[in-house]
């Protein structure tokens, strides 16, 4: 039976793979979506106190707009970074697999 290592909760959420195997399309998509949602939400919640501090001068609709904008911006930026991580991780896994195959042939 395949024994998966137990990672911390945050690691299991953001990158639950060992890096030795190439990620499938679904696994890569899961990582990208997890990063976009997690970091987008964190950035939005971090900006919320600043938005609420200026609530007297800004309407609630504008606060909601700024919250949504920070969520989307964070999601796009960190989703792109996750795509880069998945691509580089897959490349490294392929290189590792080819080196192991070369060693096995010798």
Coordinates of N, CA and C in Angstrom, one line a residue:
X1 N 0.8 -1.2 0.0 CA 0.0 0.0 0.0 C 0.9 1.2 0.0
X2 N 0.5 2.2 -0.8 CA 1.3 3.5 -0.8 C 1.1 4.3 0.4
X3 N 2.2 4.6 1.1 CA 2.2 5.3 2.3 C 2.5 6.8 2.1
X4 N 1.5 7.6 2.2 CA 1.7 9.1 2.0 C 2.2 9.7 3.3
X5 N 3.2 10.6 3.2 CA 3.7 11.2 4.4 C 2.6 12.2 5.0
X6 N 2.6 12.3 6.3 CA 1.7 13.3 6.9 C 2.3 14.6 7.1
X7 N 1.7 15.6 6.4 CA 2.3 17.0 6.4 C 1.4 17.8 7.4
X8 N 1.9 18.9 7.8 CA 1.1 19.9 8.6 C -0.2 20.3 7.8
X9 N -1.2 20.8 8.5 CA -2.4 21.1 7.8 C -2.2 22.1 6.7
X10 N -1.5 23.2 6.9 CA -1.3 24.2 5.9 C -0.5 23.6 4.7
X11 N 0.4 22.7 4.9 CA 1.1 22.1 3.8 C 0.2 21.1 3.1
X12 N -0.6 20.4 3.8 CA -1.6 19.5 3.1 C -2.6 20.3 2.3
X13 N -2.9 21.5 2.7 CA -3.9 22.3 1.9 C -3.2 22.9 0.7
X14 N -2.0 23.5 0.8 CA -1.4 24.2 -0.3 C -0.5 23.4 -1.2
X15 N 0.2 22.4 -0.7 CA 1.0 21.6 -1.6 C 1.1 20.2 -1.0
X16 N 0.1 19.3 -1.2 CA 0.2 18.0 -0.5 C 0.9 16.9 -1.2
X17 N 1.8 17.3 -2.1 CA 2.5 16.3 -2.9 C 4.0 16.3 -2.6
X18 N 4.7 15.2 -2.7 CA 6.1 15.0 -2.3 C 7.0 15.7 -3.3
X19 N 6.7 15.8 -4.5 CA 7.6 16.4 -5.5 C 8.4 15.4 -6.3
X20 N 8.2 14.1 -5.9 CA 8.9 13.0 -6.6 C 8.1 12.6 -7.9
X21 N 6.8 12.8 -7.9 CA 6.0 12.4 -9.0 C 5.5 13.6 -9.7
X22 N 5.3 13.5 -11.0 CA 4.7 14.6 -11.8 C 3.2 14.7 -11.5
X23 N 2.8 15.9 -11.2 CA 1.4 16.1 -10.9 C 0.5 16.0 -12.1
X24 N -0.6 15.3 -12.0 CA -1.6 15.3 -13.1 C -2.3 16.6 -13.2
X25 N -3.0 16.7 -14.3 CA -3.8 18.0 -14.6 C -4.7 18.3 -13.4
X26 N -5.4 17.4 -12.9 CA -6.3 17.6 -11.8 C -5.6 18.0 -10.5
X27 N -4.5 17.3 -10.2 CA -3.7 17.7 -9.0 C -3.2 19.1 -9.1
X28 N -2.6 19.4 -10.3 CA -2.1 20.8 -10.5 C -3.2 21.8 -10.4
X29 N -4.4 21.6 -11.0 CA -5.5 22.5 -10.9 C -5.9 22.7 -9.4
X30 N -5.9 21.6 -8.7 CA -6.3 21.7 -7.2 C -5.3 22.6 -6.5
X31 N -4.0 22.5 -6.8 CA -3.0 23.3 -6.1 C -3.3 24.8 -6.5
X32 N -3.5 25.0 -7.8 CA -3.7 26.4 -8.2 C -4.9 27.0 -7.6
X33 N -6.0 26.3 -7.6 CA -7.3 26.8 -6.9 C -7.1 27.0 -5.4
X34 N -6.4 26.1 -4.8 CA -6.2 26.2 -3.3 C -5.4 27.5 -3.0
X35 N -4.3 27.7 -3.8 CA -3.5 28.9 -3.6 C -4.3 30.2 -3.8
X36 N -5.0 30.2 -4.9 CA -5.8 31.4 -5.3 C -6.8 31.7 -4.2
X37 N -7.6 30.7 -3.8 CA -8.6 30.9 -2.8 C -8.0 31.3 -1.4
X38 N -7.0 30.5 -1.0 CA -6.4 30.8 0.4 C -5.7 32.1 0.4
X39 N -4.8 32.4 -0.5 CA -4.1 33.7 -0.4 C -5.0 34.9 -0.7
X40 N -6.0 34.7 -1.6 CA -6.9 35.8 -1.9 C -7.8 36.1 -0.7
X41 N -8.2 35.1 0.0 CA -9.0 35.3 1.2 C -8.1 36.0 2.3
X42 N -6.9 35.5 2.5 CA -6.0 36.1 3.5 C -5.7 37.6 3.2
X43 N -5.5 37.9 1.9 CA -5.2 39.3 1.6 C -6.5 40.2 1.8
X44 N -7.6 39.6 1.4 CA -8.9 40.4 1.6 C -9.2 40.6 3.1
X45 N -9.0 39.6 3.9 CA -9.2 39.8 5.3 C -8.2 40.7 6.0
X46 N -7.0 40.7 5.5 CA -6.0 41.6 6.0 C -6.2 43.0 5.7
X47 N -6.9 43.3 4.5 CA -7.2 44.6 4.1 C -8.5 45.1 4.7
X48 N -9.3 44.2 5.2 CA -10.6 44.6 5.8 C -10.5 45.6 6.9
X49 N -9.6 45.4 7.9 CA -9.6 46.4 9.0 C -9.2 47.9 8.5
X50 N -8.4 47.9 7.5 CA -8.1 49.3 6.9 C -9.3 49.8 6.2
X51 N -10.0 49.0 5.5 CA -11.2 49.5 4.9 C -12.3 49.9 5.9
X52 N -12.4 49.1 7.0 CA -13.4 49.5 8.0 C -13.0 50.7 8.8
X53 N -11.7 51.0 8.9 CA -11.3 52.2 9.6 C -11.7 53.4 8.9
X54 N -11.9 53.4 7.6 CA -12.3 54.5 6.8 C -13.8 54.4 6.4
X55 N -14.5 53.6 7.2 CA -15.9 53.4 6.9 C -16.8 54.7 7.0
X56 N -16.4 55.6 7.9 CA -17.1 56.8 8.0 C -17.1 57.7 6.7
X57 N -16.0 57.6 6.0 CA -15.9 58.4 4.8 C -16.2 57.6 3.5
X58 N -16.3 56.3 3.7 CA -16.6 55.4 2.5 C -17.8 54.6 2.7
X59 N -18.6 54.5 1.7 CA -19.9 53.7 1.8 C -19.6 52.2 1.9
X60 N -20.6 51.5 2.4 CA -20.5 50.0 2.6 C -20.3 49.4 1.2
X61 N -20.9 49.9 0.2 CA -20.7 49.4 -1.2 C -19.3 49.4 -1.7
X62 N -18.7 50.6 -1.3 CA -17.3 50.7 -1.7 C -16.4 49.8 -1.0
X63 N -16.7 49.6 0.3 CA -15.9 48.6 1.1 C -16.0 47.2 0.5
X64 N -17.3 46.8 0.1 CA -17.5 45.5 -0.5 C -16.7 45.4 -1.8
X65 N -16.7 46.5 -2.6 CA -16.0 46.5 -3.8 C -14.5 46.4 -3.6
X66 N -14.0 47.1 -2.6 CA -12.5 47.0 -2.3 C -12.2 45.6 -1.8
X67 N -13.0 45.0 -1.0 CA -12.8 43.6 -0.5 C -12.8 42.7 -1.7
X68 N -13.8 42.8 -2.6 CA -13.8 41.9 -3.7 C -12.6 42.1 -4.7
X69 N -12.2 43.3 -4.9 CA -11.1 43.6 -5.7 C -9.8 43.0 -5.1
X70 N -9.6 43.2 -3.8 CA -8.4 42.6 -3.2 C -8.5 41.1 -3.3
X71 N -9.6 40.5 -3.1 CA -9.7 39.0 -3.3 C -9.4 38.5 -4.7
X72 N -10.0 39.2 -5.7 CA -9.7 38.8 -7.1 C -8.2 39.0 -7.4
X73 N -7.7 40.2 -7.0 CA -6.3 40.5 -7.3 C -5.4 39.4 -6.7
X74 N -5.6 39.2 -5.4 CA -4.8 38.1 -4.7 C -4.9 36.8 -5.4
X75 N -6.1 36.4 -5.7 CA -6.4 35.2 -6.4 C -5.7 35.0 -7.7
X76 N -5.7 36.1 -8.5 CA -5.0 36.1 -9.8 C -3.5 36.0 -9.6
X77 N -3.0 36.8 -8.7 CA -1.5 36.8 -8.5 C -1.0 35.5 -8.0
X78 N -1.6 35.0 -6.9 CA -1.2 33.8 -6.3 C -1.6 32.5 -7.1
X79 N -2.6 32.6 -7.9 CA -3.0 31.5 -8.8 C -1.9 31.4 -9.9
X80 N -1.4 32.5 -10.4 CA -0.3 32.5 -11.4 C 1.0 32.0 -10.7
X81 N 1.3 32.4 -9.5 CA 2.4 31.8 -8.8 C 2.3 30.3 -8.6
X82 N 1.1 29.9 -8.3 CA 0.9 28.4 -8.1 C 1.1 27.7 -9.4
X83 N 0.7 28.3 -10.5 CA 0.9 27.7 -11.8 C 2.4 27.5 -12.1
X84 N 3.2 28.5 -11.7 CA 4.6 28.5 -11.9 C 5.2 27.4 -11.0
X85 N 4.7 27.3 -9.7 CA 5.2 26.2 -8.8 C 4.9 24.8 -9.4
X86 N 3.7 24.6 -9.9 CA 3.3 23.3 -10.4 C 4.2 23.0 -11.7
X87 N 4.4 24.0 -12.5 CA 5.2 23.7 -13.7 C 6.7 23.4 -13.3
X88 N 7.2 24.2 -12.4 CA 8.6 23.9 -12.0 C 8.7 22.6 -11.2
X89 N 7.7 22.3 -10.4 CA 7.7 21.0 -9.7 C 7.7 19.8 -10.6
X90 N 6.8 19.9 -11.6 CA 6.7 18.9 -12.6 C 8.0 18.7 -13.4
X91 N 8.6 19.8 -13.7 CA 9.9 19.8 -14.4 C 11.0 19.1 -13.6
X92 N 11.0 19.5 -12.3 CA 12.0 18.9 -11.4 C 11.7 17.4 -11.2
X93 N 10.5 17.0 -11.1 CA 10.1 15.6 -10.9 C 10.5 14.8 -12.2
X94 N 10.3 15.4 -13.4 CA 10.8 14.7 -14.6 C 12.3 14.5 -14.6
X95 N 13.0 15.5 -14.3 CA 14.5 15.4 -14.2 C 14.9 14.4 -13.2
X96 N 14.3 14.4 -12.1 CA 14.6 13.4 -11.0 C 14.3 12.0 -11.5
X97 N 13.2 11.8 -12.2 CA 12.9 10.5 -12.7 C 13.8 10.0 -13.8
X98 N 14.2 10.9 -14.6 CA 15.2 10.5 -15.7 C 16.6 10.2 -15.1
X99 N 17.0 10.9 -14.1 CA 18.3 10.6 -13.4 C 18.2 9.2 -12.7
X100 N 17.1 9.0 -12.1 CA 16.9 7.6 -11.5 C 16.9 6.5 -12.5
X101 N 16.3 6.8 -13.7 CA 16.3 5.8 -14.7 C 17.7 5.6 -15.3
X102 N 18.5 6.7 -15.4 CA 19.9 6.5 -15.9 C 20.7 5.7 -14.9
X103 N 20.5 6.0 -13.6 CA 21.3 5.2 -12.6 C 20.9 3.8 -12.6
X104 N 19.6 3.5 -12.8 CA 19.2 2.1 -12.9 C 19.8 1.3 -14.1
X105 N 20.0 2.0 -15.2 CA 20.5 1.4 -16.4 C 22.0 1.1 -16.3
X106 N 22.7 1.8 -15.4 CA 24.1 1.6 -15.3 C 24.5 0.4 -14.5

